[in-house]
Coordinates of C-alpha atoms in Angstrom, one line a residue:
M1 CA 134.8 71.4 95.8
I2 CA 135.7 72.7 92.0
N3 CA 135.5 69.1 90.7
G4 CA 134.3 69.3 87.4
K5 CA 135.3 69.9 84.4
K6 CA 132.5 72.1 83.3
G7 CA 133.2 74.1 86.9
L8 CA 133.4 77.7 88.1
L9 CA 137.1 78.3 87.1
F10 CA 136.3 77.1 83.8
M11 CA 133.0 79.9 83.8
L12 CA 135.6 82.4 84.8
S13 CA 138.3 81.5 82.3
I14 CA 136.6 81.6 79.2
A15 CA 134.1 84.8 80.2
L16 CA 138.0 86.6 81.0
F17 CA 138.8 85.5 78.0
A18 CA 136.4 86.6 75.8
S19 CA 136.6 89.6 77.5
I20 CA 139.7 90.3 76.6
L21 CA 139.1 90.0 73.2
A22 CA 136.3 91.8 72.8
A23 CA 137.6 94.4 75.2
C24 CA 140.9 94.2 72.4
S25 CA 138.3 94.5 69.3
G26 CA 137.4 97.6 69.7
G27 CA 141.0 99.4 69.0
A28 CA 140.9 100.7 72.9
N29 CA 144.6 98.5 73.4
S30 CA 146.9 99.9 71.5
P31 CA 149.2 102.1 73.4
N32 CA 149.6 104.5 70.6
E33 CA 146.2 106.2 70.4
N34 CA 146.4 109.2 73.0
A35 CA 144.7 108.0 75.8
S36 CA 144.8 109.8 78.8
P37 CA 147.8 108.7 81.1
A38 CA 145.8 106.3 84.2
A39 CA 146.9 107.8 87.5
P40 CA 149.6 107.0 89.5
S41 CA 149.5 104.9 92.3
G42 CA 148.2 107.3 94.8
G43 CA 144.8 107.2 93.2
S44 CA 145.4 111.5 92.2
E45 CA 143.9 112.4 88.1
A46 CA 146.9 112.3 86.2
S47 CA 148.4 115.4 85.1
G48 CA 149.1 116.5 81.1
S49 CA 146.9 116.7 78.1
A50 CA 145.6 113.9 75.7
S51 CA 147.6 115.7 72.6
E52 CA 151.2 114.8 74.6
D53 CA 153.1 112.3 73.4
P54 CA 152.8 110.2 76.1
F55 CA 156.6 109.0 74.7
A56 CA 158.1 111.7 74.4
E57 CA 160.8 111.1 76.8
H58 CA 163.1 107.6 76.8
M59 CA 163.5 105.4 79.0
D60 CA 164.9 103.1 80.8
I61 CA 162.8 100.0 81.9
S62 CA 165.5 97.0 83.7
I63 CA 163.7 93.5 84.0
S64 CA 163.9 90.1 85.6
H65 CA 161.9 87.4 83.5
Y66 CA 162.5 84.1 83.8
N67 CA 164.1 83.3 80.3
I68 CA 165.9 86.5 79.4
G69 CA 169.3 85.5 80.4
Q70 CA 168.2 84.1 76.3
A71 CA 166.3 86.9 75.2
F72 CA 169.2 89.8 73.9
P73 CA 171.4 87.8 72.7
D74 CA 171.8 90.6 69.8
R75 CA 169.8 93.3 69.7
K76 CA 170.2 94.2 66.7
S77 CA 168.9 91.9 64.8
D78 CA 166.2 91.1 66.5
G79 CA 163.9 93.2 64.5
L80 CA 160.4 92.5 67.1
L81 CA 163.0 94.5 70.0
K82 CA 163.4 97.1 68.0
M83 CA 159.6 97.4 66.9
I84 CA 158.5 96.9 70.8
E85 CA 160.9 99.5 71.7
D86 CA 160.8 101.8 68.6
K87 CA 157.1 102.0 69.2
F88 CA 157.4 102.6 73.2
N89 CA 160.3 105.1 73.0
V90 CA 162.5 102.8 75.6
T91 CA 165.6 100.3 76.1
F92 CA 164.8 97.4 78.5
V93 CA 167.9 96.6 79.9
D94 CA 168.2 92.5 81.5
R95 CA 168.8 91.5 85.2
V96 CA 169.3 88.2 84.6
V97 CA 167.9 85.3 86.5
S98 CA 167.3 81.7 85.9
Y99 CA 164.5 79.6 87.4
S100 CA 167.5 77.7 89.3
D101 CA 168.7 81.7 90.9
Y102 CA 165.6 83.9 90.8
V103 CA 164.0 83.3 94.1
E104 CA 167.7 84.5 95.8
K105 CA 168.2 86.4 93.7
Y106 CA 165.2 88.3 94.0
R107 CA 165.8 87.5 98.0
I108 CA 169.2 89.5 98.1
W109 CA 168.1 92.4 95.5
S110 CA 164.4 93.2 97.5
T111 CA 167.1 93.2 100.6
S112 CA 169.9 95.5 99.6
G113 CA 166.7 98.2 97.3
E114 CA 168.8 97.0 93.6
L115 CA 164.9 95.4 92.2
P116 CA 164.7 95.6 89.1
D117 CA 161.4 98.1 87.7
V118 CA 159.5 94.9 86.9
I119 CA 160.3 90.8 88.1
S120 CA 158.4 88.2 88.3
H121 CA 158.1 86.0 91.0
D122 CA 155.3 83.4 92.0
I123 CA 154.9 84.6 96.0
I124 CA 151.0 85.5 95.2
N125 CA 149.6 85.2 98.6
N126 CA 152.1 83.6 101.0
S127 CA 154.3 86.2 103.7
T128 CA 157.1 87.7 101.1
Y129 CA 153.9 89.0 99.4
Y130 CA 152.5 90.7 102.0
S131 CA 156.0 91.5 103.9
W132 CA 156.6 93.5 100.5
I133 CA 154.3 95.3 100.0
E134 CA 154.5 96.5 104.1
Q135 CA 157.6 97.2 103.6
G136 CA 157.4 99.1 101.0
I137 CA 159.5 97.1 98.0
V138 CA 156.9 97.0 95.4
R139 CA 154.6 99.7 94.6
A140 CA 150.9 99.5 93.4
L141 CA 149.0 99.3 90.5
P142 CA 147.2 102.8 89.3
S143 CA 144.1 102.8 91.5
D144 CA 142.2 103.3 87.8
L145 CA 142.9 101.6 85.1
G146 CA 141.0 102.5 83.1
A147 CA 142.5 103.4 80.3
Y148 CA 144.4 99.7 80.1
P149 CA 141.3 98.6 79.3
N150 CA 143.3 94.7 79.1
I151 CA 145.3 94.4 82.5
R152 CA 142.4 95.7 83.6
K153 CA 139.8 92.9 82.3
V154 CA 142.8 90.2 83.6
M155 CA 142.6 92.4 87.6
E156 CA 138.6 91.7 86.8
L157 CA 139.3 87.8 87.0
E158 CA 137.6 86.2 90.3
D159 CA 140.1 84.2 91.1
V160 CA 142.6 87.9 91.1
K161 CA 140.2 90.2 92.8
G162 CA 140.8 88.4 96.2
F163 CA 145.1 89.6 96.4
Q164 CA 143.8 93.5 96.7
V165 CA 146.4 94.1 99.7
D166 CA 143.7 97.5 101.2
G167 CA 141.8 97.9 98.1
K168 CA 145.1 98.2 95.8
Y169 CA 146.9 95.4 93.1
Y170 CA 150.4 95.3 93.7
M171 CA 151.1 93.1 91.0
I172 CA 149.2 91.7 87.5
P173 CA 148.9 87.9 87.0
R174 CA 149.9 85.5 84.2
L175 CA 147.4 83.7 82.2
T176 CA 148.3 80.8 81.5
Y177 CA 144.7 78.9 80.2
N178 CA 141.3 80.4 78.8
S179 CA 140.2 76.3 79.4
N180 CA 140.2 74.4 82.0
E181 CA 140.9 71.2 80.1
Q182 CA 144.2 72.6 78.9
K183 CA 145.6 72.4 82.4
A184 CA 144.7 68.4 82.3
L185 CA 148.7 69.0 80.5
E186 CA 150.0 70.5 83.8
R187 CA 151.1 66.9 84.9
A188 CA 152.1 63.8 82.6
L189 CA 154.3 60.8 82.6
I190 CA 156.7 60.6 79.2
V191 CA 157.3 57.0 78.9
R192 CA 159.4 55.5 76.5
K193 CA 157.0 52.9 75.1
D194 CA 160.1 51.2 73.3
W195 CA 161.3 50.7 76.1
M196 CA 157.9 48.7 77.2
E197 CA 157.9 46.9 74.6
A198 CA 161.7 45.2 74.3
L199 CA 160.4 44.6 78.3
S200 CA 157.3 43.6 77.2
L201 CA 155.0 45.4 80.3
P202 CA 152.5 46.4 80.2
E203 CA 150.4 49.9 80.1
P204 CA 150.9 50.9 83.9
V205 CA 147.6 51.8 85.6
T206 CA 147.9 50.4 88.8
Y207 CA 150.6 50.8 92.0
E208 CA 152.5 48.2 91.1
D209 CA 152.3 48.7 87.1
Y210 CA 153.9 51.3 87.4
A211 CA 156.4 50.7 90.0
N212 CA 157.2 47.2 87.9
M213 CA 157.8 49.5 85.4
L214 CA 159.9 52.4 86.4
A215 CA 161.9 50.0 88.6
A216 CA 162.8 47.3 85.0
F217 CA 164.0 50.7 83.3
A218 CA 166.7 50.8 85.3
K219 CA 167.8 47.4 86.3
K220 CA 166.9 45.2 83.2
D221 CA 169.2 46.8 80.6
P222 CA 166.3 48.2 78.6
N223 CA 168.8 49.4 75.9
G224 CA 169.8 46.4 75.0
N225 CA 173.7 47.3 76.1
Q226 CA 174.6 44.9 78.0
K227 CA 175.4 47.7 79.8
D228 CA 174.0 49.6 83.9
D229 CA 173.0 52.8 82.2
T230 CA 169.7 53.8 82.9
I231 CA 167.3 55.1 85.6
G232 CA 163.2 54.7 86.1
L233 CA 162.2 58.1 86.7
T234 CA 163.4 61.4 85.9
A235 CA 162.0 65.0 86.2
R236 CA 161.9 68.3 85.2
T237 CA 161.1 69.6 88.0
N238 CA 161.3 68.0 92.2
N239 CA 157.9 69.0 92.4
M240 CA 156.8 67.4 89.3
L241 CA 158.8 64.3 90.5
M242 CA 156.2 64.0 94.2
A243 CA 153.5 64.2 91.7
V244 CA 154.1 60.7 90.5
G245 CA 152.8 59.7 94.2
S246 CA 149.4 61.1 93.7
G247 CA 147.5 58.3 92.5
S248 CA 147.9 57.9 96.8
F249 CA 147.2 61.2 97.5
P250 CA 145.7 62.6 95.2
N251 CA 145.6 66.1 96.0
V252 CA 149.3 66.0 96.8
A253 CA 149.9 67.2 91.8
N254 CA 148.8 70.5 92.9
S255 CA 150.1 71.2 97.4
S256 CA 145.5 72.3 98.0
W257 CA 144.0 72.4 101.1
V258 CA 142.2 69.5 102.0
K259 CA 139.3 69.3 104.0
E260 CA 139.2 65.7 106.4
D261 CA 137.2 65.3 109.1
G262 CA 135.0 68.2 109.5
Q263 CA 137.6 70.8 109.0
Y264 CA 140.1 72.0 106.0
I265 CA 144.0 71.5 106.4
P266 CA 147.0 71.8 103.6
F267 CA 147.6 68.5 102.6
Y268 CA 151.4 67.7 103.6
A269 CA 149.1 67.7 107.5
S270 CA 146.4 64.6 105.9
K271 CA 147.4 61.3 107.4
R272 CA 146.5 59.8 103.7
M273 CA 150.4 61.3 103.8
D274 CA 151.2 57.9 106.1
E275 CA 150.7 56.2 102.0
Y276 CA 152.1 58.1 99.9
V277 CA 155.5 58.2 101.8
T278 CA 155.0 54.4 102.0
R279 CA 154.9 54.5 98.1
M280 CA 157.7 57.4 97.4
R281 CA 160.0 55.4 99.2
E282 CA 159.1 51.6 98.5
L283 CA 159.6 53.4 94.3
Y284 CA 163.1 54.6 95.3
T285 CA 165.0 52.3 97.7
S286 CA 163.7 49.7 95.0
G287 CA 165.0 52.0 92.3
A288 CA 162.6 53.1 89.8
I289 CA 163.7 57.2 91.0
D290 CA 166.5 58.9 89.6
P291 CA 169.1 57.7 92.4
D292 CA 170.2 61.5 91.9
F293 CA 166.4 62.9 91.8
A294 CA 167.9 65.1 95.5
I295 CA 170.9 67.8 93.7
V296 CA 169.2 67.4 90.3
Q297 CA 168.5 71.1 88.5
T298 CA 165.8 72.5 86.8
N299 CA 165.2 70.4 83.2
E300 CA 168.7 68.5 83.9
G301 CA 165.8 65.2 83.7
I302 CA 164.8 66.8 80.2
E303 CA 168.2 66.3 79.1
K304 CA 168.8 62.2 80.7
F305 CA 165.5 61.4 79.1
G306 CA 166.6 62.8 74.8
Q307 CA 170.1 61.6 75.7
G308 CA 168.8 57.6 76.5
R309 CA 169.9 57.4 79.8
A310 CA 165.9 57.3 81.4
G311 CA 163.0 56.1 80.8
A312 CA 160.5 58.2 82.3
I313 CA 160.0 61.4 83.3
A314 CA 157.6 64.2 84.8
M315 CA 157.2 66.9 83.8
Q316 CA 153.7 69.0 81.4
A317 CA 152.9 67.0 78.3
T318 CA 151.6 70.9 77.3
P319 CA 152.5 72.0 73.6
S320 CA 155.2 74.0 75.0
G321 CA 156.7 71.5 77.6
L322 CA 156.2 68.5 74.7
K323 CA 158.0 70.9 72.1
L324 CA 160.9 71.3 74.8
L325 CA 160.9 67.3 75.4
E326 CA 161.5 67.1 71.4
T327 CA 164.5 69.3 71.0
A328 CA 166.4 67.5 73.6
W329 CA 165.6 64.0 72.0
N330 CA 166.9 65.0 68.1
K331 CA 169.4 66.4 69.5
Y332 CA 170.3 62.1 70.4
N333 CA 168.1 60.3 68.5
K334 CA 168.5 61.4 64.8
N335 CA 167.1 57.6 63.6
A336 CA 164.1 58.0 66.3
A337 CA 161.7 59.6 65.5
F338 CA 159.9 61.0 69.1
K339 CA 156.3 60.9 68.5
D340 CA 156.6 57.4 67.6
S341 CA 159.3 56.4 69.9
I342 CA 156.9 58.1 73.2
R343 CA 154.0 57.0 75.7
I344 CA 152.2 59.9 77.9
Y345 CA 150.1 58.2 80.7
P346 CA 148.5 60.4 83.8
I347 CA 151.0 61.0 86.2
S348 CA 150.7 58.8 88.6
W349 CA 147.9 55.4 89.6
E350 CA 144.4 54.4 89.4
T351 CA 143.7 55.4 93.3
D352 CA 141.7 53.0 95.8
D353 CA 138.5 53.6 94.0
G354 CA 139.5 53.1 90.7
S355 CA 139.8 56.5 89.8
R356 CA 143.2 58.8 87.9
Y357 CA 143.3 62.4 88.1
S358 CA 144.0 65.1 86.0
F359 CA 145.9 68.8 87.2
E360 CA 144.1 71.4 89.2
M361 CA 145.1 75.3 89.3
L362 CA 144.1 78.6 88.4
S363 CA 144.2 80.2 85.8
F364 CA 147.9 82.0 86.4
W365 CA 150.9 81.5 87.2
S366 CA 153.2 83.4 88.5
E367 CA 153.1 87.5 88.9
T368 CA 154.2 90.9 87.3
Y369 CA 155.9 93.1 90.4
F370 CA 157.0 96.4 90.6
S371 CA 160.3 97.5 92.6
A372 CA 159.1 100.2 94.6
N373 CA 161.4 102.5 93.0
V374 CA 159.8 102.8 89.5
S375 CA 158.0 106.5 89.0
D376 CA 154.7 107.2 88.3
K377 CA 155.9 108.3 85.2
K378 CA 158.2 105.2 84.3
M379 CA 155.0 103.4 85.3
E380 CA 153.2 104.6 83.1
R381 CA 155.7 103.9 80.5
I382 CA 155.1 100.0 81.7
M383 CA 151.3 99.7 82.0
R384 CA 150.9 100.5 78.0
I385 CA 153.9 98.4 77.6
Y386 CA 151.1 95.2 79.9
D387 CA 148.5 96.4 78.0
Y388 CA 149.7 95.9 74.5
L389 CA 151.8 92.8 75.5
L390 CA 147.5 91.4 76.4
S391 CA 146.2 93.1 73.0
D392 CA 144.5 90.8 70.5
E393 CA 147.7 93.4 68.4
Y394 CA 149.9 91.3 70.0
M395 CA 148.8 87.7 70.0
T396 CA 148.1 87.6 66.0
T397 CA 152.4 89.1 66.7
N398 CA 153.3 86.5 68.6
L399 CA 151.6 83.9 67.4
Y400 CA 152.8 84.7 63.2
G401 CA 155.6 87.2 63.3
L402 CA 155.2 90.5 62.3
E403 CA 153.5 90.9 59.1
G404 CA 154.9 92.1 56.2
K405 CA 157.1 90.5 56.7
D406 CA 156.6 86.6 59.0
Y407 CA 153.0 87.2 57.1
T408 CA 150.3 88.7 55.2
K409 CA 146.7 89.2 55.7
E410 CA 144.1 89.5 53.5
G411 CA 140.6 89.5 55.6
D412 CA 140.6 86.7 57.9
K413 CA 143.4 84.6 56.0
Y414 CA 147.0 84.7 57.2
T415 CA 149.3 83.8 54.7
I416 CA 152.9 83.1 55.9
A417 CA 156.1 84.1 54.4
R418 CA 158.0 83.3 57.4
E419 CA 162.0 82.1 56.4
K420 CA 162.4 78.8 56.5
G421 CA 165.6 76.8 57.0
E422 CA 167.8 74.7 56.1
D423 CA 165.4 71.5 56.3
G424 CA 162.6 73.3 54.5
N425 CA 160.6 74.0 57.6
Y426 CA 159.8 77.0 58.2
K427 CA 162.3 78.4 61.4
K428 CA 160.7 78.7 64.9
L429 CA 159.8 82.5 66.4
P430 CA 162.0 82.4 68.7
E431 CA 164.8 81.3 66.6
L432 CA 163.9 84.5 64.2
Y433 CA 163.2 86.6 67.3
P434 CA 165.2 86.1 70.3
S435 CA 163.5 88.3 72.8
L436 CA 160.1 86.7 72.7
N437 CA 161.4 84.4 75.2
L438 CA 161.1 87.6 76.8
F439 CA 157.5 89.5 75.1
G440 CA 155.8 85.4 74.7
S441 CA 155.7 85.3 78.5
L442 CA 155.9 88.5 80.4
A443 CA 152.7 89.6 80.8
A444 CA 151.1 85.8 80.1
W445 CA 151.7 82.2 78.7
Y446 CA 149.6 82.4 76.1
K447 CA 149.5 78.8 76.7
W448 CA 146.1 78.9 74.9
Q449 CA 147.2 79.6 71.4
E450 CA 149.3 76.5 71.7
Y451 CA 146.3 74.3 71.8
E452 CA 144.8 75.8 68.9
Q453 CA 144.1 73.9 66.2
S454 CA 145.2 75.9 63.1
E455 CA 147.5 75.7 60.3
I456 CA 150.1 78.5 62.5
A457 CA 149.8 75.6 65.3
K458 CA 151.6 72.9 63.7
I459 CA 154.3 75.2 61.9
N460 CA 155.7 76.5 65.0
L461 CA 155.2 72.7 67.1
G462 CA 155.7 70.9 64.1
E463 CA 153.3 67.9 63.2
P464 CA 154.1 65.6 65.3
V465 CA 153.9 67.1 69.1
Y466 CA 151.2 69.3 66.7
H467 CA 148.8 65.7 66.2
L468 CA 150.4 63.8 70.4
V469 CA 149.3 67.1 71.7
Q470 CA 145.5 67.1 70.6
E471 CA 145.8 62.9 71.4
T472 CA 147.0 63.7 74.6
L473 CA 144.5 65.8 76.1
A474 CA 141.4 63.7 74.5
E475 CA 142.4 61.1 76.5
F476 CA 143.3 63.4 79.7
V477 CA 140.1 65.7 79.8
K478 CA 138.6 62.3 80.1
L479 CA 140.1 62.2 83.6
D480 CA 138.5 63.2 87.0
V481 CA 140.1 66.6 88.0
I482 CA 141.7 66.6 91.3
P483 CA 138.7 68.6 94.0
T484 CA 140.2 71.3 94.6
N485 CA 138.5 73.7 96.5
L486 CA 141.1 76.9 95.5
N487 CA 138.9 79.3 97.5
V488 CA 140.6 77.9 100.1
D489 CA 143.7 77.9 98.8
Y490 CA 144.6 81.0 98.4
L491 CA 142.0 82.4 100.7
Y492 CA 144.1 85.5 103.4
T493 CA 144.8 84.9 107.1
E494 CA 148.0 86.2 108.6
A495 CA 148.8 82.6 110.3
K496 CA 148.5 81.3 106.5
T497 CA 150.9 82.2 105.3
K498 CA 153.0 82.6 107.6
L499 CA 152.7 78.6 106.7
S500 CA 155.1 80.0 103.1
A501 CA 158.0 79.2 105.6
V502 CA 157.2 75.2 105.7
N503 CA 158.7 73.7 102.5
P504 CA 156.6 70.1 101.8
T505 CA 159.0 68.7 98.8
E506 CA 162.1 70.1 101.1
D507 CA 160.8 68.1 103.1
L508 CA 159.4 65.6 101.2
I509 CA 162.5 65.1 99.8
K510 CA 164.0 63.9 103.1
V511 CA 161.9 61.0 104.2
I512 CA 162.0 59.0 100.4
L513 CA 165.6 59.6 101.1
G514 CA 165.8 58.4 105.1
K515 CA 166.7 54.9 106.2
D516 CA 163.7 55.6 109.5
D517 CA 160.6 54.1 108.4
P518 CA 158.5 57.4 106.4
V519 CA 155.3 57.3 108.1
E520 CA 156.4 58.3 111.4
M521 CA 159.4 60.8 109.9
W522 CA 156.5 62.3 108.2
R523 CA 154.7 62.6 111.6
N524 CA 157.2 64.1 112.7
I525 CA 157.8 66.7 110.2
V526 CA 154.4 67.7 110.6
K527 CA 154.7 67.7 114.0
G528 CA 157.4 70.5 113.8
Y529 CA 154.7 72.4 110.9
D530 CA 152.9 73.6 114.0
N531 CA 156.0 75.5 116.0
K532 CA 155.9 77.5 112.6
G533 CA 152.3 78.5 112.9
L534 CA 150.5 75.0 111.7
Q535 CA 147.5 75.1 114.7
Q536 CA 146.8 78.5 114.7
A537 CA 146.2 78.4 110.7
I538 CA 144.1 75.2 110.4
K539 CA 141.9 77.5 112.7
E540 CA 142.0 80.2 111.0
V541 CA 141.4 79.3 108.0
N542 CA 138.5 77.2 109.6
E543 CA 137.3 80.5 111.1
A544 CA 137.3 82.2 107.9
V545 CA 135.7 79.9 105.2
Q546 CA 132.6 79.9 108.1
A547 CA 132.8 83.2 108.3
Q548 CA 132.3 83.9 104.4
G549 CA 131.0 80.7 103.1
L550 CA 133.8 79.2 101.2
D551 CA 132.4 75.8 102.2
Q552 CA 131.9 73.9 99.2

């Protein structure tokens, strides 16, 4: 299994990132160069000569992306937006979605034929992915990616190749990290250190430590105000909350397939779920978990933590995650420094054999899809934009801002010239250019930039968060990685894709809130999954594993 910090995906990620930068340094990524256009989706040669201006015709490009609602508050004052729109002679038309409603909106738009030109979604390898392709809702990428070297390098990643359908790509994956170690902070438990000290709580290691600490936050007046106004554990999302029980079964944290009794099965069909659901029910009934967790919307937990209502939050301890939490904290805690008030622990307790785990995942999360209504001509323009967003030139802009305004460069030396706020600190780039809420994560998440040990990383994150990240990462890389065979997780079989109709998080919530025996409840739920094709999926997956030699 892919089980070590120097495993297969680490090698592939490094190789990919190095190759992307190598391609960028060659200068082939500049969208204004007179490279011949890519072939249209049908695979024919593109028309037109290299001397033609590929951007002569103005185009409107409609886009839906997770943060796009914050991207265009004032188009005229956003220099980055103007630069990119002028560069490609386009206007970006926002079709607003949020993390809370994007799935439903895309479902409605795809049914009505109103899908935007470009959308961000996370449907790779599930039934929606294949049905959209089969129904002609989304279009393929051009068959020849030669004019788009940065996109081509991404599509050549080993854990991307398997998602071709009939030899064609229908999405561009949104890369996250360039090393396995950086994935370690994707799940963590962030705790009020001052509350721990007020209640004389020990460093949590065992299940009992975690359970007692979280329940004490809810019941023992940790803020000392003599009111019953605190909760133990909240979360950024319910998927992250479910990871808190992963000390009982690590693979719950990343929803992976596991090998049990000689065959691969989805984590939720494992016998180890018995202990997991028992522990999660205990945490809930003891008051350790927010009693309203089932109805809390994405990111509401961050506000609860910042407001001093929760003693712990399950979320990412990544640079951007901690920055988001610090921002919420600073709104409500003017006299207490965020870094000095928290501690960051592994998301869950140690397992029976004394192991503690960090996260494992693919090199990307979520993908870009293109409406079937996009013409070959518009697709060429979009591809040029994406190739630019994956270029060395744009990655520098994403990190430093606009050259000549936000920084100057002499040789390898960057001098920051960015505008400062009233507090004397440099303003954050999204404050100056709100369109970074789109471009800063449209083609990639660029999360590797946040981990750089550099002056600009300190400026962008602020020194407290920068140092907190470096300290936490140094501890988390010592943890074991969740044993995961990603080749099996993302293996395609017809029956396996139909399991996307199964929603284990939703069903786990029912068990946690339930009154009946949690083990019996869960076993009955899993029996019900047989009606959704569970046993056939297990059969097909194991046959494919043997046929393709994927057992590790």
